[in-house]
CSV table of N, CA and C in Angstrom, one decimal:
chain,number,residue,atom,x,y,z
A,148,MET,N,275.1,-26.4,-196.7
A,148,MET,CA,275.4,-27.9,-195.6
A,148,MET,C,276.7,-27.7,-194.8
A,149,GLY,N,277.6,-26.7,-195.4
A,149,GLY,CA,278.9,-26.5,-194.3
A,149,GLY,C,278.4,-26.6,-192.8
A,150,LEU,N,277.6,-26.3,-192.4
A,150,LEU,CA,277.2,-26.1,-191.0
A,150,LEU,C,277.1,-27.3,-190.1
A,151,LEU,N,276.7,-28.6,-191.3
A,151,LEU,CA,276.8,-30.0,-190.9
A,151,LEU,C,278.4,-30.6,-190.0
A,152,ALA,N,279.3,-29.8,-190.8
A,152,ALA,CA,280.7,-30.4,-190.5
A,152,ALA,C,281.0,-30.0,-188.9
A,153,LEU,N,280.4,-28.8,-188.3
A,153,LEU,CA,280.2,-28.4,-187.0
A,153,LEU,C,279.6,-29.3,-186.0
A,154,ALA,N,278.7,-29.9,-186.7
A,154,ALA,CA,278.3,-30.7,-185.4
A,154,ALA,C,278.7,-32.0,-185.4
A,155,THR,N,279.1,-32.8,-184.3
A,155,THR,CA,279.5,-34.2,-184.3
A,155,THR,C,278.9,-35.0,-184.7
A,156,PRO,N,279.2,-36.0,-184.9
A,156,PRO,CA,278.3,-37.6,-185.3
A,156,PRO,C,277.5,-37.6,-184.5
A,157,ALA,N,277.8,-37.5,-183.2
A,157,ALA,CA,276.6,-38.2,-181.9
A,157,ALA,C,275.7,-37.2,-181.9
A,158,ALA,N,276.1,-35.7,-181.9
A,158,ALA,CA,275.1,-34.6,-182.0
A,158,ALA,C,273.9,-35.0,-183.4
A,159,ARG,N,274.3,-35.1,-184.5
A,159,ARG,CA,273.5,-35.5,-185.6
A,159,ARG,C,272.5,-36.6,-185.3
A,160,ALA,N,273.2,-37.6,-184.5
A,160,ALA,CA,272.3,-38.9,-184.7
A,160,ALA,C,271.2,-38.8,-183.6
A,161,ALA,N,271.6,-38.0,-182.5
A,161,ALA,CA,270.9,-37.6,-180.9
A,161,ALA,C,269.5,-36.7,-181.8
A,162,ALA,N,270.2,-36.0,-182.7
A,162,ALA,CA,268.7,-35.1,-183.0
A,162,ALA,C,268.0,-35.9,-183.9
A,163,SER,N,268.4,-36.9,-184.9
A,163,SER,CA,267.5,-37.3,-185.6
A,163,SER,C,266.8,-38.8,-184.7
A,164,GLY,N,267.2,-39.0,-183.6
A,164,GLY,CA,266.5,-40.1,-182.7
A,164,GLY,C,265.0,-39.9,-182.3
A,165,PRO,N,264.6,-38.5,-181.9
A,165,PRO,CA,263.2,-38.1,-181.9
A,165,PRO,C,262.6,-38.1,-183.2
A,166,CYS,N,263.1,-38.2,-183.9
A,166,CYS,CA,262.2,-38.4,-185.4
A,166,CYS,C,261.7,-39.5,-185.5
A,167,GLY,N,262.3,-40.7,-185.1
A,167,GLY,CA,262.1,-41.9,-185.2
A,167,GLY,C,263.0,-42.6,-186.2
A,168,ASN,N,262.9,-43.7,-186.5
A,168,ASN,CA,264.0,-44.6,-187.4
A,168,ASN,C,263.8,-44.2,-188.9
A,169,GLY,N,265.0,-44.2,-189.5
A,169,GLY,CA,265.0,-43.9,-190.9
A,169,GLY,C,265.2,-42.3,-191.5
A,170,TYR,N,265.3,-41.7,-190.2
A,170,TYR,CA,265.8,-40.3,-190.5
A,170,TYR,C,267.3,-39.9,-190.5
A,171,SER,N,267.8,-38.9,-191.3
A,171,SER,CA,269.1,-38.6,-191.2
A,171,SER,C,269.3,-37.2,-191.4
A,172,THR,N,270.1,-36.6,-190.6
A,172,THR,CA,270.2,-35.2,-190.7
A,172,THR,C,270.7,-34.7,-192.0
A,173,ILE,N,270.1,-33.7,-192.6
A,173,ILE,CA,270.5,-33.2,-193.7
A,173,ILE,C,270.7,-31.8,-193.7
A,174,ASP,N,270.4,-31.1,-192.9
A,174,ASP,CA,270.8,-29.7,-192.5
A,174,ASP,C,270.7,-29.1,-191.3
A,175,SER,N,271.4,-27.9,-190.5
A,175,SER,CA,271.3,-27.7,-189.3
A,175,SER,C,271.8,-26.3,-189.3
A,176,ALA,N,271.4,-25.6,-188.0
A,176,ALA,CA,271.5,-24.1,-187.9
A,176,ALA,C,271.9,-23.9,-186.5
A,177,PRO,N,272.9,-23.0,-186.6
A,177,PRO,CA,273.0,-22.8,-184.6
A,177,PRO,C,271.9,-21.6,-184.2
A,178,ILE,N,271.4,-21.9,-183.1
A,178,ILE,CA,270.5,-20.7,-182.3
A,178,ILE,C,271.2,-20.1,-181.5
A,179,GLY,N,272.1,-18.9,-181.9
A,179,GLY,CA,272.8,-18.3,-181.1
A,179,GLY,C,273.9,-19.5,-180.6
A,180,ASN,N,274.3,-19.2,-179.1
A,180,ASN,CA,274.8,-20.2,-178.6
A,180,ASN,C,274.3,-21.1,-177.3
A,181,LEU,N,273.1,-21.2,-177.5
A,181,LEU,CA,272.1,-22.2,-176.8
A,181,LEU,C,271.8,-23.5,-177.5
A,182,GLY,N,272.2,-23.8,-178.9
A,182,GLY,CA,271.7,-24.9,-179.1
A,182,GLY,C,271.8,-24.8,-180.8
A,183,THR,N,270.9,-26.1,-181.3
A,183,THR,CA,271.0,-26.4,-183.0
A,183,THR,C,269.7,-26.5,-183.6
A,184,ALA,N,269.4,-26.1,-184.2
A,184,ALA,CA,268.2,-26.7,-184.9
A,184,ALA,C,268.6,-27.6,-186.1
A,185,TYR,N,268.3,-29.0,-186.0
A,185,TYR,CA,268.3,-29.7,-187.0
A,185,TYR,C,267.4,-30.5,-188.0
A,186,LEU,N,267.5,-30.3,-189.3
A,186,LEU,CA,266.6,-30.6,-190.3
A,186,LEU,C,266.8,-32.2,-190.7
A,187,THR,N,265.9,-33.2,-190.7
A,187,THR,CA,266.2,-34.3,-190.9
A,187,THR,C,265.1,-34.7,-191.8
A,188,TRP,N,265.7,-35.7,-192.6
A,188,TRP,CA,264.7,-36.4,-194.0
A,188,TRP,C,264.8,-37.7,-193.7
A,189,ASN,N,263.6,-38.6,-194.1
A,189,ASN,CA,263.2,-40.0,-194.2
A,189,ASN,C,263.0,-39.8,-195.8
A,190,ALA,N,264.0,-40.9,-196.4
A,190,ALA,CA,263.2,-41.1,-198.1
A,190,ALA,C,262.1,-41.7,-198.6
A,191,GLU,N,262.1,-43.0,-197.4
A,191,GLU,CA,261.1,-43.9,-197.6
A,191,GLU,C,259.8,-43.4,-197.3
A,192,ALA,N,259.9,-42.6,-196.3
A,192,ALA,CA,258.5,-41.7,-195.7
A,192,ALA,C,258.2,-40.8,-196.6
A,193,GLY,N,259.1,-39.8,-197.2
A,193,GLY,CA,259.1,-38.4,-197.9
A,193,GLY,C,258.6,-37.6,-196.9
A,194,ARG,N,259.3,-37.3,-195.7
A,194,ARG,CA,258.9,-36.6,-194.7
A,194,ARG,C,260.5,-36.0,-194.3
A,195,ASN,N,260.1,-34.6,-193.5
A,195,ASN,CA,261.0,-33.7,-193.2
A,195,ASN,C,260.8,-33.8,-191.7
A,196,CYS,N,261.6,-33.5,-191.1
A,196,CYS,CA,261.2,-33.9,-189.2
A,196,CYS,C,262.7,-32.6,-188.6
A,197,LEU,N,262.1,-32.0,-187.7
A,197,LEU,CA,262.9,-31.1,-187.1
A,197,LEU,C,263.1,-31.3,-185.7
A,198,VAL,N,264.2,-30.9,-185.2
A,198,VAL,CA,264.3,-31.0,-183.5
A,198,VAL,C,265.2,-29.7,-183.0
A,199,VAL,N,264.9,-29.3,-182.4
A,199,VAL,CA,265.8,-28.0,-181.8
A,199,VAL,C,266.4,-28.7,-180.2
A,200,VAL,N,267.8,-28.7,-180.3
A,200,VAL,CA,268.5,-29.5,-179.5
A,200,VAL,C,269.1,-28.5,-178.2
A,201,ARG,N,269.3,-28.4,-177.5
A,201,ARG,CA,269.9,-27.0,-176.5
A,201,ARG,C,271.3,-28.0,-176.1
A,202,SER,N,272.4,-27.0,-176.3
A,202,SER,CA,273.9,-27.3,-175.8
A,202,SER,C,274.3,-27.9,-174.8
A,203,HIS,N,273.6,-27.2,-173.7
A,203,HIS,CA,273.8,-27.6,-172.4
A,203,HIS,C,272.2,-27.6,-172.0
A,204,PRO,N,271.7,-28.9,-171.6
A,204,PRO,CA,270.6,-29.1,-171.0
A,204,PRO,C,270.8,-28.8,-169.4
A,205,GLY,N,269.3,-28.2,-169.0
A,205,GLY,CA,269.2,-27.8,-167.6
A,205,GLY,C,267.9,-27.3,-167.3
A,206,ALA,N,268.0,-26.5,-166.7
A,206,ALA,CA,266.3,-25.8,-166.3
A,206,ALA,C,265.7,-25.5,-167.5
A,207,ALA,N,264.2,-25.7,-167.6
A,207,ALA,CA,263.3,-25.7,-168.5
A,207,ALA,C,263.7,-24.1,-169.2
A,208,LEU,N,263.6,-24.1,-170.6
A,208,LEU,CA,263.8,-22.6,-171.1
A,208,LEU,C,262.6,-22.5,-172.1
A,209,SER,N,262.2,-21.4,-172.5
A,209,SER,CA,261.1,-21.3,-173.6
A,209,SER,C,262.0,-22.1,-174.7
A,210,MET,N,261.2,-22.7,-175.4
A,210,MET,CA,261.8,-23.3,-176.6
A,210,MET,C,260.5,-23.5,-178.0
A,211,ASN,N,261.0,-23.7,-178.9
A,211,ASN,CA,260.1,-23.6,-180.0
A,211,ASN,C,261.0,-24.5,-181.3
A,212,ALA,N,260.0,-25.4,-182.0
A,212,ALA,CA,260.8,-25.8,-182.9
A,212,ALA,C,259.4,-25.8,-184.1
A,213,TRP,N,259.5,-25.5,-185.6
A,213,TRP,CA,258.6,-25.3,-186.4
A,213,TRP,C,259.1,-25.8,-187.9
A,214,ILE,N,258.3,-26.1,-188.7
A,214,ILE,CA,258.5,-26.5,-189.8
A,214,ILE,C,257.2,-26.3,-190.8
A,215,GLY,N,257.3,-26.1,-192.2
A,215,GLY,CA,256.4,-25.8,-192.9
A,215,GLY,C,256.8,-26.2,-194.4
A,216,ARG,N,255.6,-26.2,-195.4
A,216,ARG,CA,255.7,-26.3,-196.4
A,216,ARG,C,255.3,-24.9,-197.2
A,217,ASP,N,255.6,-25.0,-198.4
A,217,ASP,CA,255.1,-24.0,-199.7
A,217,ASP,C,253.6,-23.4,-199.7
A,218,ASP,N,252.7,-24.8,-199.2
A,218,ASP,CA,251.4,-24.4,-199.2
A,218,ASP,C,250.7,-24.0,-197.9
A,219,GLY,N,251.7,-23.9,-197.0
A,219,GLY,CA,251.3,-23.4,-195.7
A,219,GLY,C,251.1,-24.3,-194.6
A,220,VAL,N,251.0,-25.4,-194.9
A,220,VAL,CA,250.9,-26.5,-193.7
A,220,VAL,C,252.2,-26.6,-193.1
A,221,GLN,N,251.9,-26.8,-191.7
A,221,GLN,CA,253.3,-26.6,-190.8
A,221,GLN,C,252.8,-27.4,-189.6
A,222,ASP,N,253.9,-27.5,-188.6
A,222,ASP,CA,254.2,-28.0,-187.5
A,222,ASP,C,255.0,-27.4,-186.5
A,223,ILE,N,254.3,-27.2,-185.4
A,223,ILE,CA,255.0,-26.3,-184.1
A,223,ILE,C,254.9,-27.2,-182.8
A,224,ASP,N,255.9,-27.2,-182.4
A,224,ASP,CA,256.3,-27.2,-181.0
A,224,ASP,C,257.0,-26.5,-179.9
A,225,SER,N,256.0,-25.6,-179.1
A,225,SER,CA,256.6,-24.7,-178.2
A,225,SER,C,255.8,-24.9,-176.8
A,226,GLY,N,256.9,-24.9,-176.1
A,226,GLY,CA,256.7,-24.4,-174.7
A,226,GLY,C,258.0,-24.6,-173.8
A,227,TYR,N,258.1,-25.2,-172.3
A,227,TYR,CA,259.3,-24.8,-171.5
A,227,TYR,C,260.0,-26.6,-171.8
A,228,TYR,N,261.1,-26.2,-172.1
A,228,TYR,CA,262.0,-27.6,-172.2
A,228,TYR,C,263.5,-27.8,-171.8
A,229,THR,N,263.6,-29.0,-171.2
A,229,THR,CA,265.2,-28.9,-170.5
A,229,THR,C,266.2,-29.5,-171.6
A,230,SER,N,265.8,-30.3,-172.5
A,230,SER,CA,266.9,-30.4,-173.5
A,230,SER,C,266.4,-30.2,-175.0
A,231,TYR,N,265.4,-30.6,-175.6
A,231,TYR,CA,265.0,-30.3,-176.7
A,231,TYR,C,263.4,-30.0,-177.0
A,232,ALA,N,263.3,-29.6,-178.1
A,232,ALA,CA,261.6,-28.9,-178.8
A,232,ALA,C,261.5,-29.9,-180.1
A,233,GLY,N,260.3,-30.4,-180.3
A,233,GLY,CA,259.8,-31.3,-181.3
A,233,GLY,C,260.0,-32.8,-180.6
A,234,PRO,N,259.7,-33.8,-181.8
A,234,PRO,CA,259.9,-33.6,-183.2
A,234,PRO,C,258.6,-32.9,-183.9
A,235,VAL,N,259.1,-31.8,-184.8
A,235,VAL,CA,257.7,-31.6,-185.7
A,235,VAL,C,258.2,-32.2,-187.0
A,236,SER,N,257.1,-32.3,-187.7
A,236,SER,CA,257.4,-33.0,-189.2
A,236,SER,C,256.3,-32.7,-190.1
A,237,VAL,N,256.5,-32.6,-191.4
A,237,VAL,CA,255.5,-32.2,-192.7
A,237,VAL,C,256.4,-33.2,-193.8
A,238,ASN,N,255.0,-33.5,-195.0
A,238,ASN,CA,255.5,-34.3,-195.9
A,238,ASN,C,256.4,-33.3,-196.7
A,239,GLY,N,257.9,-33.8,-196.9
A,239,GLY,CA,258.6,-33.2,-197.8
A,239,GLY,C,258.8,-33.1,-199.6
A,240,ARG,N,257.8,-34.1,-199.9
A,240,ARG,CA,257.8,-34.6,-201.2
A,240,ARG,C,257.5,-33.2,-202.0
A,241,GLY,N,258.0,-32.8,-202.9
A,241,GLY,CA,257.4,-31.8,-204.4
A,241,GLY,C,257.3,-30.6,-203.9
A,242,THR,N,257.9,-30.0,-202.8
A,242,THR,CA,257.7,-28.7,-201.8
A,242,THR,C,258.9,-28.4,-201.6
A,243,CYS,N,259.1,-27.2,-201.3
A,243,CYS,CA,260.4,-26.8,-200.3
A,243,CYS,C,259.9,-26.1,-198.7
A,244,ILE,N,261.0,-26.5,-197.9
A,244,ILE,CA,260.5,-26.6,-196.5
A,244,ILE,C,261.3,-25.4,-195.8
A,245,ASP,N,260.5,-24.5,-195.2
A,245,ASP,CA,260.9,-23.4,-194.2
A,245,ASP,C,261.0,-24.1,-192.7
A,246,TRP,N,261.8,-23.7,-191.9
A,246,TRP,CA,262.3,-24.3,-190.7
A,246,TRP,C,263.2,-23.4,-190.0
A,247,GLY,N,262.9,-23.4,-188.4
A,247,GLY,CA,263.4,-22.6,-187.7
A,247,GLY,C,263.3,-23.4,-186.2
A,248,GLY,N,264.1,-22.7,-185.5
A,248,GLY,CA,263.6,-22.6,-183.7
A,248,GLY,C,264.0,-21.6,-182.6
A,249,VAL,N,263.6,-21.7,-181.7
A,249,VAL,CA,264.0,-20.3,-180.6
A,249,VAL,C,264.3,-21.4,-179.2
A,250,ILE,N,265.4,-20.7,-179.0
A,250,ILE,CA,265.9,-21.1,-177.5
A,250,ILE,C,266.1,-19.8,-176.8
A,251,ASN,N,265.0,-19.6,-175.5
A,251,ASN,CA,265.2,-18.6,-174.7
A,251,ASN,C,265.0,-17.3,-175.8
A,252,ASP,N,265.7,-16.5,-175.8
A,252,ASP,CA,265.8,-14.9,-176.6
A,252,ASP,C,266.2,-15.4,-178.0
A,253,GLN,N,266.6,-16.4,-178.5
A,253,GLN,CA,267.6,-16.5,-179.7
A,253,GLN,C,267.1,-17.3,-180.3
A,254,GLU,N,267.0,-16.9,-182.0
A,254,GLU,CA,266.4,-17.8,-182.8
A,254,GLU,C,267.1,-18.0,-184.0
A,255,VAL,N,266.5,-18.8,-184.8
A,255,VAL,CA,267.1,-18.9,-186.3
A,255,VAL,C,265.9,-19.6,-187.3
A,256,SER,N,265.9,-19.0,-188.4
A,256,SER,CA,265.0,-19.3,-189.5
A,256,SER,C,265.6,-19.4,-190.6
A,257,ARG,N,265.2,-20.7,-191.6
A,257,ARG,CA,265.5,-20.6,-193.0
A,257,ARG,C,264.2,-20.9,-193.7
A,258,TRP,N,264.5,-20.0,-194.9
A,258,TRP,CA,262.9,-20.0,-195.7
A,258,TRP,C,263.7,-20.8,-197.2
A,259,HIS,N,262.6,-21.6,-197.6
A,259,HIS,CA,262.5,-21.8,-199.0
A,259,HIS,C,264.0,-22.9,-199.4
A,260,THR,N,263.9,-24.0,-198.5
A,260,THR,CA,265.2,-24.7,-198.6
A,260,THR,C,264.5,-26.0,-198.9
A,261,HIS,N,265.7,-27.0,-199.1
A,261,HIS,CA,265.6,-28.4,-199.8
A,261,HIS,C,264.4,-28.9,-200.5
A,262,CYS,N,264.3,-28.1,-201.5
A,262,CYS,CA,263.3,-28.2,-202.7
A,262,CYS,C,263.3,-29.5,-203.5
A,263,GLY,N,261.9,-29.7,-203.3
A,263,GLY,CA,262.1,-31.2,-204.2
A,263,GLY,C,260.9,-32.1,-204.6
């Protein structure tokens, strides 16, 4: 959770916006120097949502946002985007969450997190 301190409140709020109302950022991970993957949670809905946000929007780059559960259920968004990839989401109750993202040639992956 120490990585959250590096993200500004505005960046965390912008990351949860594409997921919809009721989502709060619970984790994040830098993707090299190109952006950040933000994992969010909606306790009422019991869902985790992920958005990959570029640090400096601009010309479209190859991007990928992915999230998955222990049982193999997953959601992936990939394409060429100017500012963010996602949102992608899964039901997060009673399972661990795998998540990550790619921007151009830089990537991040987190495995078996936020089990509950």
